[in-house]
Amino acid sequence: NKAERFNYNKGDYNKFRNLLQTHNWRLEMNDMSTEEAWNYFNRTMEAYTMDCVPKKKHWASNVQGKKPLWMNA
């Protein structure tokens, strides 16, 4: 069973940096409460991460987290 995780080593951080720099945070969050602004920030960062950092599949590990499931067979 494989699980997907972000492969941060392969991320396009120039694109990520550009997205962050060109985003008008002040305009977007001007009338938001602190909680609304925090949620907006988190959703935006998640969207940028999904756009700029590829995922790769990893073997799901067992409950102890020591070995992949296929090694227990």
Short mmCIF file of C-alpha atoms in Angstrom, two decimals:
data_model
loop_
_atom_site.label_atom_id
_atom_site.label_comp_id
_atom_site.label_asym_id
_atom_site.label_seq_id
_atom_site.Cartn_x
_atom_site.Cartn_y
_atom_site.Cartn_z
CA ASN A 1 0.00 0.00 0.00
CA LYS A 2 1.53 3.31 -1.04
CA ALA A 3 0.90 6.72 0.49
CA GLU A 4 1.64 10.04 -1.20
CA ARG A 5 3.84 12.62 0.46
CA PHE A 6 5.30 15.88 -0.68
CA ASN A 7 8.77 15.59 -2.18
CA TYR A 8 10.14 18.87 -0.84
CA ASN A 9 13.57 18.23 -2.37
CA LYS A 10 12.05 18.60 -5.85
CA GLY A 11 9.95 21.71 -5.15
CA ASP A 12 9.97 24.70 -7.48
CA TYR A 13 10.87 27.28 -4.84
CA ASN A 14 11.43 30.11 -7.30
CA LYS A 15 7.80 29.74 -8.38
CA PHE A 16 6.70 29.43 -4.74
CA ARG A 17 8.63 32.56 -3.77
CA ASN A 18 7.15 34.46 -6.72
CA LEU A 19 3.62 33.44 -5.75
CA LEU A 20 4.19 34.63 -2.19
CA GLN A 21 5.74 37.93 -3.25
CA THR A 22 3.06 38.81 -5.79
CA HIS A 23 0.12 37.86 -3.56
CA ASN A 24 -1.55 40.97 -2.15
CA TRP A 25 -1.96 39.72 1.41
CA ARG A 26 -2.98 43.09 2.84
CA LEU A 27 -5.79 43.56 0.33
CA GLU A 28 -7.06 40.00 0.71
CA MET A 29 -7.04 39.91 4.52
CA ASN A 30 -7.85 43.54 5.30
CA ASP A 31 -11.38 42.97 6.59
CA MET A 32 -10.86 39.49 8.06
CA SER A 33 -10.78 38.52 11.70
CA THR A 34 -7.58 36.96 13.00
CA GLU A 35 -9.03 33.47 12.68
CA GLU A 36 -10.35 34.11 9.16
CA ALA A 37 -6.97 35.53 8.10
CA TRP A 38 -5.14 32.53 9.60
CA ASN A 39 -7.44 30.10 7.77
CA TYR A 40 -7.03 32.03 4.52
CA PHE A 41 -3.25 32.02 4.92
CA ASN A 42 -3.21 28.26 5.58
CA ARG A 43 -5.46 27.49 2.57
CA THR A 44 -3.31 29.70 0.34
CA MET A 45 -0.07 28.08 1.51
CA GLU A 46 -1.58 24.64 0.97
CA ALA A 47 -2.66 25.58 -2.55
CA TYR A 48 0.80 26.98 -3.37
CA THR A 49 2.46 23.87 -1.95
CA MET A 50 0.21 21.64 -4.08
CA ASP A 51 1.11 23.74 -7.12
CA CYS A 52 4.88 23.94 -6.55
CA VAL A 53 5.90 20.75 -4.74
CA PRO A 54 5.42 17.37 -6.43
CA LYS A 55 4.28 14.33 -4.52
CA LYS A 56 5.90 10.95 -4.52
CA LYS A 57 4.62 7.61 -3.35
CA HIS A 58 6.07 5.97 -0.27
CA TRP A 59 5.39 2.56 1.12
CA ALA A 60 2.93 2.80 4.01
CA SER A 61 4.56 1.56 7.17
CA ASN A 62 3.11 -0.68 9.85
CA VAL A 63 1.82 0.50 13.23
CA GLN A 64 5.28 0.61 14.81
CA GLY A 65 6.52 2.61 11.82
CA LYS A 66 9.70 0.54 11.60
CA LYS A 67 9.23 -1.50 8.41
CA PRO A 68 7.06 -1.26 5.30
CA LEU A 69 4.09 -3.62 5.40
CA TRP A 70 5.49 -5.83 2.63
CA MET A 71 8.50 -6.70 4.80
CA ASN A 72 6.23 -8.31 7.42
CA ALA A 73 4.92 -10.98 5.05
#
